[in-house]
Coordinates of C-alpha atoms and ligand atoms in Angstrom, one line a residue:
M492 CA 139.9 -66.9 171.2
P493 CA 140.4 -70.2 173.2
S494 CA 143.8 -70.5 174.9
K495 CA 146.5 -72.1 172.8
D496 CA 147.0 -74.6 175.7
S497 CA 143.6 -76.2 175.0
K498 CA 143.7 -78.6 172.1
P499 CA 140.7 -78.6 169.7
F500 CA 139.4 -82.2 170.4
P501 CA 135.7 -82.7 169.7
P502 CA 133.7 -82.6 173.0
A503 CA 132.1 -86.0 174.0
R504 CA 128.7 -85.1 172.5
G505 CA 127.5 -82.3 170.4
M506 CA 124.0 -80.8 170.4
T507 CA 121.4 -82.4 168.2
S508 CA 120.9 -81.2 164.7
F509 CA 117.8 -81.8 162.6
W510 CA 119.8 -84.2 160.4
R511 CA 120.8 -86.3 163.5
S512 CA 117.3 -86.2 165.1
N513 CA 116.6 -89.8 164.2
P514 CA 120.0 -91.5 164.2
G515 CA 120.6 -94.7 162.2
S516 CA 121.5 -98.2 163.5
L517 CA 125.3 -97.5 163.1
D518 CA 125.3 -94.4 165.2
N519 CA 127.1 -96.1 168.1
H520 CA 128.6 -98.9 166.1
R521 CA 131.6 -101.0 167.1
S522 CA 132.4 -103.8 164.8
T523 CA 134.2 -105.7 167.5
E524 CA 134.1 -105.4 171.3
S525 CA 137.7 -104.5 171.6
L526 CA 139.8 -102.2 169.5
P527 CA 141.9 -104.0 166.8
S528 CA 145.5 -103.7 167.8
E529 CA 146.8 -103.3 164.2
C530 CA 145.6 -102.7 160.7
D531 CA 146.8 -101.8 157.2
I532 CA 145.0 -98.5 157.0
L533 CA 143.6 -96.5 159.8
I534 CA 141.1 -93.7 159.0
I535 CA 140.6 -91.2 161.9
G536 CA 137.1 -89.6 161.6
A537 CA 133.8 -90.9 160.5
G538 CA 132.3 -87.9 158.6
Y539 CA 131.9 -87.5 154.9
S540 CA 135.6 -87.6 154.3
G541 CA 136.1 -90.9 156.2
A542 CA 133.0 -92.4 154.6
S543 CA 134.0 -91.4 151.1
L544 CA 137.5 -92.7 151.5
L545 CA 136.3 -96.0 152.8
T546 CA 133.9 -96.3 149.8
H547 CA 136.6 -95.7 147.3
L548 CA 139.2 -97.9 148.9
L549 CA 136.7 -100.8 148.9
A550 CA 135.9 -100.2 145.3
N551 CA 139.4 -101.3 144.5
E552 CA 140.3 -105.0 144.3
K553 CA 143.6 -104.3 145.9
Y554 CA 142.0 -103.4 149.2
K555 CA 139.6 -106.3 149.4
D556 CA 142.0 -108.2 151.7
K557 CA 143.6 -105.3 153.6
S558 CA 142.4 -104.5 157.1
I559 CA 140.8 -101.1 157.4
V560 CA 139.9 -99.5 160.7
V561 CA 137.9 -96.4 161.2
L562 CA 138.1 -94.6 164.6
E563 CA 135.5 -92.0 165.5
A564 CA 135.6 -89.9 168.7
R565 CA 131.8 -89.6 169.0
Q566 CA 128.8 -91.0 167.1
L567 CA 129.0 -91.8 163.4
C568 CA 128.8 -88.6 161.4
S569 CA 128.5 -86.3 164.4
G570 CA 131.0 -83.6 163.2
A571 CA 130.4 -81.0 160.5
S572 CA 128.9 -83.6 158.2
G573 CA 126.0 -84.3 160.6
R574 CA 125.2 -80.6 161.2
N575 CA 125.7 -78.8 157.9
G576 CA 123.3 -77.1 155.5
G577 CA 122.9 -80.1 153.2
H578 CA 123.8 -78.0 150.2
I579 CA 125.9 -79.5 147.4
K580 CA 126.9 -76.4 145.4
P581 CA 129.5 -76.7 142.8
D582 CA 130.9 -73.2 142.6
V583 CA 131.5 -72.4 138.9
Y584 CA 132.1 -68.7 139.1
N585 CA 132.8 -67.2 142.6
L586 CA 135.7 -68.9 144.4
C587 CA 137.4 -69.8 141.2
S588 CA 137.3 -66.2 139.8
A589 CA 138.7 -65.0 143.1
L590 CA 141.5 -67.5 143.1
S591 CA 142.3 -66.9 139.5
S592 CA 144.3 -63.7 140.0
K593 CA 146.5 -65.3 142.6
H594 CA 146.9 -68.8 141.1
G595 CA 146.2 -68.4 137.4
V596 CA 143.1 -69.1 135.4
Q597 CA 143.9 -72.8 134.6
A598 CA 144.4 -73.7 138.3
A599 CA 141.1 -71.9 139.2
V600 CA 139.2 -73.6 136.3
E601 CA 140.4 -77.0 137.6
I602 CA 138.6 -76.4 140.9
A603 CA 135.3 -75.4 139.2
E604 CA 135.4 -78.4 136.9
F605 CA 136.3 -80.7 139.8
E606 CA 133.3 -79.5 141.8
K607 CA 131.0 -80.1 138.8
A608 CA 132.4 -83.6 138.3
N609 CA 132.0 -84.2 142.0
L610 CA 128.2 -83.5 141.9
L611 CA 127.8 -85.9 139.0
A612 CA 129.8 -88.6 140.7
V613 CA 127.8 -88.3 143.9
R614 CA 124.6 -88.4 141.9
E615 CA 125.8 -91.5 140.1
Y616 CA 126.8 -93.2 143.4
I617 CA 123.4 -92.5 144.9
A618 CA 121.6 -93.8 141.8
E619 CA 123.7 -96.9 141.6
T620 CA 123.6 -97.9 145.2
G621 CA 120.0 -96.7 145.9
A622 CA 121.1 -94.6 148.9
D623 CA 118.0 -93.2 150.5
C624 CA 119.1 -89.7 151.3
D625 CA 116.6 -87.2 149.8
F626 CA 119.1 -86.2 147.1
T627 CA 117.5 -83.6 144.9
L628 CA 119.0 -82.0 141.8
T629 CA 118.1 -78.4 141.5
Q630 CA 119.3 -74.9 140.7
A631 CA 121.3 -72.7 143.1
V632 CA 120.3 -69.0 143.1
D633 CA 122.9 -66.7 144.6
V634 CA 121.3 -63.4 145.4
Q635 CA 123.3 -60.2 145.9
L636 CA 121.4 -57.7 148.1
S637 CA 124.1 -55.0 147.8
G638 CA 124.4 -53.2 144.5
A639 CA 128.1 -52.6 145.1
Q640 CA 128.8 -56.2 145.8
D641 CA 126.7 -57.2 142.8
S642 CA 128.8 -55.0 140.4
S643 CA 132.1 -56.2 141.8
L644 CA 131.1 -59.9 141.5
K645 CA 129.8 -59.3 138.0
S646 CA 133.0 -57.6 136.8
R647 CA 135.2 -60.3 138.4
Y648 CA 133.0 -62.9 136.7
D649 CA 133.3 -61.1 133.3
Q650 CA 137.1 -60.8 133.6
F651 CA 137.4 -64.5 134.5
V652 CA 135.4 -65.5 131.4
R653 CA 137.5 -63.1 129.3
E654 CA 140.7 -64.7 130.5
G655 CA 139.5 -68.2 129.7
G656 CA 137.3 -69.3 132.6
S657 CA 134.5 -70.3 130.3
V658 CA 133.3 -72.7 133.0
A659 CA 131.7 -69.7 134.7
K660 CA 129.3 -69.4 131.8
D661 CA 127.5 -72.3 133.5
A662 CA 126.3 -69.6 135.9
F663 CA 123.6 -67.4 134.3
Y664 CA 123.5 -63.8 135.5
M665 CA 120.4 -61.6 135.9
H666 CA 120.1 -58.1 137.1
G667 CA 117.7 -55.5 138.5
E668 CA 113.9 -56.3 138.5
D669 CA 114.5 -59.6 136.8
A670 CA 116.7 -60.6 139.8
E671 CA 113.9 -60.0 142.3
M672 CA 111.2 -61.7 140.0
V673 CA 113.3 -64.8 139.4
S674 CA 114.6 -65.2 142.9
G675 CA 111.5 -64.1 144.9
V676 CA 114.0 -62.4 147.2
K677 CA 113.0 -58.9 148.2
G678 CA 115.6 -56.3 147.2
A679 CA 117.6 -58.6 145.0
Q680 CA 120.1 -56.6 143.0
G681 CA 121.5 -59.4 140.9
V682 CA 121.5 -63.2 140.8
F683 CA 123.7 -66.0 139.5
E684 CA 121.9 -69.2 138.8
Y685 CA 123.5 -72.6 138.2
T686 CA 123.2 -76.4 138.8
A687 CA 123.3 -77.7 142.4
A688 CA 121.7 -80.3 144.7
H689 CA 120.7 -80.9 148.2
V690 CA 120.8 -84.0 150.3
W691 CA 120.2 -85.4 153.8
P692 CA 124.0 -85.7 154.6
Y693 CA 123.7 -88.0 157.6
K694 CA 121.6 -90.5 155.6
L695 CA 124.1 -90.5 152.7
I696 CA 127.1 -91.0 155.0
H697 CA 125.3 -93.6 157.1
H698 CA 124.5 -95.5 153.9
M699 CA 128.2 -95.4 152.8
F700 CA 129.2 -97.0 156.1
E701 CA 126.5 -99.6 155.9
A702 CA 127.6 -100.6 152.4
S703 CA 131.3 -100.7 153.6
L704 CA 130.6 -102.8 156.6
V705 CA 129.4 -105.6 154.4
H706 CA 133.2 -106.2 153.8
D707 CA 134.8 -108.4 156.5
N708 CA 138.0 -106.4 156.4
V709 CA 136.4 -103.2 157.7
N710 CA 136.2 -102.4 161.4
V711 CA 134.4 -99.2 162.6
Q712 CA 134.8 -98.1 166.2
T713 CA 132.7 -95.1 167.3
H714 CA 133.2 -93.4 170.7
T715 CA 136.9 -94.0 170.4
P716 CA 138.8 -90.7 170.5
V717 CA 142.4 -90.8 169.3
T718 CA 144.3 -89.1 172.1
S719 CA 147.7 -88.7 170.6
I720 CA 149.9 -89.5 167.6
P721 CA 153.7 -89.7 168.0
N722 CA 156.0 -87.4 166.0
Q723 CA 157.4 -90.2 164.0
P724 CA 156.4 -93.7 162.9
D725 CA 158.2 -96.7 164.5
A726 CA 161.3 -98.4 162.9
D727 CA 159.0 -100.3 160.5
G728 CA 157.3 -97.1 159.3
R729 CA 154.1 -97.9 161.2
W730 CA 152.2 -95.5 163.4
V731 CA 151.3 -96.4 166.9
I732 CA 148.1 -94.5 167.6
S733 CA 146.8 -94.0 171.1
T734 CA 143.1 -93.9 171.9
T735 CA 141.1 -94.0 175.1
R736 CA 140.6 -97.7 174.5
G737 CA 144.2 -98.8 173.8
T738 CA 146.6 -98.5 170.8
N739 CA 146.3 -99.4 167.2
T740 CA 149.4 -99.8 165.0
A741 CA 148.8 -98.9 161.4
K742 CA 150.8 -99.1 158.3
Q743 CA 149.1 -96.1 156.9
V744 CA 147.0 -93.4 158.7
V745 CA 144.5 -91.0 157.1
M746 CA 143.5 -87.9 159.0
A747 CA 139.9 -87.3 158.2
T748 CA 139.5 -85.1 161.3
N749 CA 138.9 -81.8 159.6
A750 CA 138.4 -79.0 162.1
Y751 CA 140.0 -81.1 164.9
T752 CA 143.2 -82.0 163.1
A753 CA 145.5 -79.7 165.2
A754 CA 144.6 -81.5 168.4
L755 CA 146.6 -84.5 167.1
L756 CA 149.0 -82.8 164.6
P757 CA 150.3 -79.5 166.1
E758 CA 151.6 -78.3 162.7
Y759 CA 147.9 -77.8 161.7
D760 CA 147.5 -75.2 164.4
D761 CA 146.1 -72.1 162.6
K762 CA 146.3 -74.0 159.3
I763 CA 143.0 -75.8 159.7
I764 CA 141.0 -73.5 161.9
P765 CA 137.9 -74.7 163.9
Y766 CA 135.2 -72.2 162.8
R767 CA 131.8 -72.4 164.5
G768 CA 128.8 -72.2 162.2
V769 CA 125.1 -72.2 162.8
C770 CA 122.1 -73.7 161.0
S771 CA 118.4 -73.8 161.5
R772 CA 115.2 -75.5 160.2
I773 CA 112.2 -73.4 159.4
V774 CA 108.7 -74.9 159.1
T775 CA 105.3 -73.5 158.2
P776 CA 102.1 -74.3 160.1
G777 CA 98.9 -75.6 158.6
P778 CA 98.0 -76.8 155.1
D779 CA 98.3 -73.4 153.4
R780 CA 101.7 -73.4 151.9
P781 CA 103.6 -70.2 151.0
P782 CA 105.1 -69.9 147.5
L783 CA 107.0 -73.1 146.6
L784 CA 110.8 -72.7 146.7
A785 CA 112.2 -75.0 144.0
N786 CA 115.7 -73.6 144.2
T787 CA 118.5 -73.4 146.8
Y788 CA 119.7 -70.0 147.8
A789 CA 122.5 -67.9 149.0
L790 CA 121.6 -64.4 150.3
R791 CA 124.6 -62.2 150.2
F792 CA 124.4 -59.0 152.2
N793 CA 128.1 -58.0 151.7
D794 CA 131.5 -59.7 151.1
W795 CA 131.5 -61.6 154.4
D796 CA 127.8 -61.7 155.5
Y797 CA 125.7 -64.3 153.7
D798 CA 123.2 -67.0 154.5
Y799 CA 122.4 -70.2 152.5
L800 CA 119.3 -72.2 152.4
I801 CA 117.8 -75.3 150.9
P802 CA 114.1 -76.1 150.5
R803 CA 113.4 -79.6 151.7
N804 CA 111.0 -82.0 150.1
D805 CA 108.9 -82.1 153.3
G806 CA 108.2 -78.3 152.9
S807 CA 110.7 -77.2 155.5
I808 CA 113.7 -75.0 154.9
V809 CA 117.2 -75.4 156.2
V810 CA 118.9 -72.1 156.6
G811 CA 122.5 -71.5 157.7
G812 CA 124.6 -68.4 158.3
A813 CA 123.7 -65.6 160.8
R814 CA 127.3 -64.4 160.6
R815 CA 126.4 -60.8 161.2
T816 CA 125.3 -61.7 164.8
Y817 CA 128.5 -63.2 166.0
L818 CA 131.4 -62.8 163.6
R819 CA 132.8 -59.7 165.3
H820 CA 133.1 -61.7 168.5
L821 CA 136.1 -63.8 167.8
E822 CA 135.7 -66.0 170.9
D823 CA 132.3 -67.1 169.6
W824 CA 133.8 -69.0 166.7
Y825 CA 137.5 -68.8 165.9
G826 CA 139.3 -71.9 167.2
N827 CA 136.1 -72.8 169.1
V828 CA 135.0 -76.4 169.0
D829 CA 132.0 -76.2 171.3
D830 CA 129.1 -77.7 169.4
T831 CA 127.4 -78.7 172.7
Q832 CA 125.4 -75.5 172.6
M833 CA 124.1 -72.8 170.3
V834 CA 126.1 -69.6 169.6
K835 CA 124.0 -67.5 171.9
R836 CA 124.2 -64.3 169.8
A837 CA 122.8 -66.2 166.8
E838 CA 119.9 -67.8 168.6
G839 CA 117.0 -65.6 167.4
Y840 CA 118.4 -64.7 164.0
F841 CA 116.3 -67.1 161.9
D842 CA 113.0 -66.1 163.5
G843 CA 110.9 -64.4 160.8
Y844 CA 113.7 -65.0 158.3
M845 CA 111.5 -66.2 155.4
Q846 CA 109.0 -63.4 156.1
R847 CA 111.8 -60.8 156.0
H848 CA 113.4 -61.9 152.7
F849 CA 111.0 -63.9 150.5
R850 CA 108.0 -62.4 148.6
G851 CA 104.7 -64.0 149.5
W852 CA 106.0 -65.4 152.8
E853 CA 104.9 -62.4 154.9
D854 CA 101.8 -64.2 156.3
S855 CA 103.1 -67.7 156.2
G856 CA 103.5 -68.0 159.9
A857 CA 106.9 -69.7 159.2
Y858 CA 108.8 -70.3 162.4
T859 CA 112.1 -71.7 163.5
D860 CA 111.7 -75.3 164.5
S861 CA 115.3 -76.0 165.5
V862 CA 118.7 -74.4 165.5
W863 CA 122.1 -76.0 165.9
T864 CA 125.8 -75.3 165.7
G865 CA 128.6 -77.3 164.1
I866 CA 132.4 -76.9 163.6
M867 CA 133.8 -76.2 160.1
G868 CA 137.5 -76.6 159.3
Y869 CA 138.7 -73.4 157.7
S870 CA 142.0 -73.7 155.8
A871 CA 144.2 -70.7 156.4
D872 CA 144.7 -70.2 152.6
H873 CA 141.1 -71.0 151.7
L874 CA 142.0 -74.3 150.0
P875 CA 141.4 -77.9 151.1
R876 CA 144.4 -79.9 152.2
I877 CA 144.7 -83.3 150.5
G878 CA 147.5 -85.7 150.1
C879 CA 150.6 -86.7 152.1
V880 CA 151.2 -85.0 155.5
P881 CA 154.6 -83.3 155.0
G882 CA 157.3 -84.8 157.1
R883 CA 155.2 -87.7 158.2
K884 CA 155.8 -90.9 156.2
N885 CA 152.7 -93.1 155.6
M886 CA 150.4 -90.4 156.9
F887 CA 147.8 -88.7 154.7
I888 CA 145.2 -85.9 155.1
M889 CA 141.9 -84.8 153.7
G890 CA 140.5 -81.7 155.4
G891 CA 140.3 -78.0 155.6
F892 CA 137.2 -77.8 153.4
T893 CA 136.4 -74.3 154.6
G894 CA 132.7 -74.7 154.9
H895 CA 132.4 -76.1 151.4
G896 CA 133.2 -79.8 151.6
M897 CA 129.9 -81.2 150.1
P898 CA 130.9 -80.5 146.4
Q899 CA 134.6 -81.5 147.0
I900 CA 134.9 -84.5 149.3
F901 CA 133.7 -87.5 147.3
L902 CA 136.2 -87.1 144.5
A903 CA 138.9 -85.8 146.8
A904 CA 138.6 -89.1 148.6
K905 CA 138.7 -91.0 145.3
G906 CA 142.0 -89.2 144.4
L907 CA 143.5 -89.8 147.9
S908 CA 142.6 -93.5 147.7
K909 CA 144.8 -93.8 144.7
V910 CA 147.7 -92.2 146.6
T911 CA 147.3 -94.6 149.6
L912 CA 146.7 -97.6 147.4
N913 CA 149.3 -97.2 144.7
G914 CA 151.4 -94.3 145.7
T915 CA 150.0 -92.5 142.6
P916 CA 151.5 -89.0 142.3
F917 CA 149.1 -86.3 143.3
S918 CA 149.2 -84.8 139.8
E919 CA 147.5 -88.0 138.5
T920 CA 144.7 -88.2 141.1
G921 CA 142.3 -85.8 139.3
V922 CA 142.2 -83.6 142.4
P923 CA 142.9 -79.9 141.7
R924 CA 146.6 -79.1 142.0
L925 CA 145.9 -76.3 144.5
F926 CA 144.4 -78.8 146.9
E927 CA 147.7 -80.6 147.4
E928 CA 149.1 -80.4 150.9
T929 CA 152.7 -79.2 150.8
A930 CA 155.4 -78.1 153.3
A931 CA 155.3 -74.6 151.8
R932 CA 151.5 -74.3 152.5
L933 CA 152.0 -75.5 156.1
E934 CA 154.9 -73.1 156.6
S935 CA 153.1 -70.1 155.1
P936 CA 152.0 -67.4 157.7
E937 CA 148.8 -66.6 155.6
N938 CA 145.6 -66.6 157.5
F939 CA 142.7 -65.3 155.4
V940 CA 140.2 -66.0 158.3
L941 CA 141.9 -63.5 160.6
D942 CA 142.3 -61.1 157.6
V943 CA 138.6 -61.1 157.1
Y944 CA 138.0 -60.6 160.8
A945 CA 140.4 -57.7 160.9
S946 CA 138.4 -56.0 158.1
L947 CA 135.2 -56.1 160.1
G948 CA 136.0 -53.7 162.9
T949 CA 135.7 -54.3 166.6
P950 CA 132.5 -55.1 168.5
S951 CA 132.4 -51.6 169.9
K952 CA 132.0 -50.2 166.4
L953 CA 128.8 -52.2 165.9
Ligands
FAD1429 C1 126.9 -75.4 160.3 C2 127.6 -75.9 159.1 C3 127.0 -75.7 157.9 C4 127.6 -76.2 156.7 N1 127.0 -76.1 155.5 C5 127.5 -76.7 154.4 C6 126.9 -76.7 153.2 O1 125.7 -76.4 153.1 N2 127.5 -77.1 152.1 C7 128.8 -77.5 152.2 O2 129.4 -77.9 151.1 N3 129.5 -77.6 153.3 C8 128.9 -77.2 154.5 N4 129.5 -77.3 155.6 C9 130.8 -77.9 155.7 C10 130.8 -79.4 155.6 O3 129.9 -79.9 156.5 C11 132.2 -80.0 155.8 O4 133.0 -79.5 154.8 C12 132.2 -81.5 155.7 O5 131.2 -82.1 156.4 C13 133.6 -82.0 156.3 O6 133.5 -83.4 156.4 P1 134.7 -84.1 157.1 O7 134.3 -85.6 157.2 O8 136.0 -83.7 156.6 O9 134.6 -83.5 158.6 P2 133.7 -83.9 159.8 O10 132.3 -84.2 159.4 O11 133.8 -82.8 160.8 O12 134.3 -85.2 160.4 C14 135.5 -85.3 161.1 C15 135.2 -86.4 162.2 O13 136.5 -86.6 162.8 C16 136.2 -87.0 164.2 N5 137.4 -86.7 165.0 C17 138.0 -85.6 165.2 N6 139.0 -85.7 166.0 C18 139.1 -87.0 166.3 C19 139.9 -87.8 167.2 N7 140.9 -87.2 167.9 N8 139.7 -89.1 167.3 C20 138.7 -89.7 166.6 N9 137.8 -89.0 165.8 C21 138.0 -87.7 165.7 C22 135.1 -86.0 164.5 O14 134.4 -86.4 165.7 C23 134.2 -86.0 163.2 O15 133.2 -86.9 163.3 C24 128.9 -76.8 156.8 C25 129.5 -77.0 158.1 C26 128.8 -76.6 159.2 C27 129.4 -76.8 160.6

């Protein structure tokens, strides 16, 4: 694990991902040569969170004449949003059924309904604005390869439905031979199938910034790391934010820094945990295509080891995961913000992946075209953290998406825009109640990430 003395700032430049292989015109954008010295609202971070918040703020008349500054440490969309799996997967049965026993059925159902609504809202946004981002509506097929895990997931699913979680019925369950036939995955024990989508995340986010920059009151500054934030605002309630290029004094600040939040706000140490993930792109040579994959997939080997993949419209496959290769080595991933190089232990994992797991792909010649790493922001209690930062007046946060931000961020940003604009109470934002950041959550010693790690055993037991 990296030393507690080193703060988790993003390195100056991450390795290239497939999504960032042909960056857009705004990648190194600076609206003005020098940094604006003040603004009404400052957003730190130009990923999906920053882009979505900007989009929703600008949709409101009230913000048409307020100055908005976005500061990004590196290139536009160069954090997790520019290196993820491109999978928008509203989870209607798994996380919610797991949360239900701890938080109650209704609170869990809210999350599933929210994720469904999020997918529809993003689809609508893309259709209305004509964002060119390869958005594809499809089915998610979650495949259990372990019989034991299949039974336990199914019984948890049944219990959730019995207790009132009827939203889970949106996921259709199949078992045994049907599972393998339907999924095409060798050895499938059971599958859950439900509506999902995939997208080119960088293109979507770039489009959101492009559309926002039409407004004169928006100023985006890339390559401008925020270096520190004081413990308190000034006497007027404004925050004096230090960057490598001077200071900006802001009436309101939104932390859209996800995995990197603790570098600036120490109270997020071990609350939003940098967690290194890996992804790859697999291609097939020649004109003879292996069986068409129309669905997206998760391949679950056990409770903690799973991969996810999306078939792209160009015939390639983006696959992420490879946890079994490195998860037992805490230093490889926990608190680690190094996205300048691949996780060495995971490097060869995706070679032959399609041949190993998918029927009809044995002679496809499919090979790994590229691999990359990215830093997720895992929340210590598994839930995103949205709303006011406790103890910091006029400061807000949206982060801690725990590797699952794509079906949550767009509407979370819409909800947060209401809080920053009108002081709307969180309970009226439409964001699930469990996502609200609170002092109690920040003070809790819970750390589910280390709990999972502790259950794996040490490397020597491998
Ligand atoms: C390998 C991988 C695969 C994933 N796959 C999926 C998937 O398929 N589906 C899914 O739902 N989710 C997936 N995720 C998670 C998803 O990408 C995130 O939930 C989402 O992108 C978070 O968006 P964000 O804008 O909050 O964070 P980010 O995209 O990380 O943006 C935060 C930004 O803040 C900037 N920043 C940080 N500190 C500072 C500072 N001090 N000064 C200025 N700027 C700063 C960073 O440079 C960064 O650009 C994956 C993530 C990874 C890494």
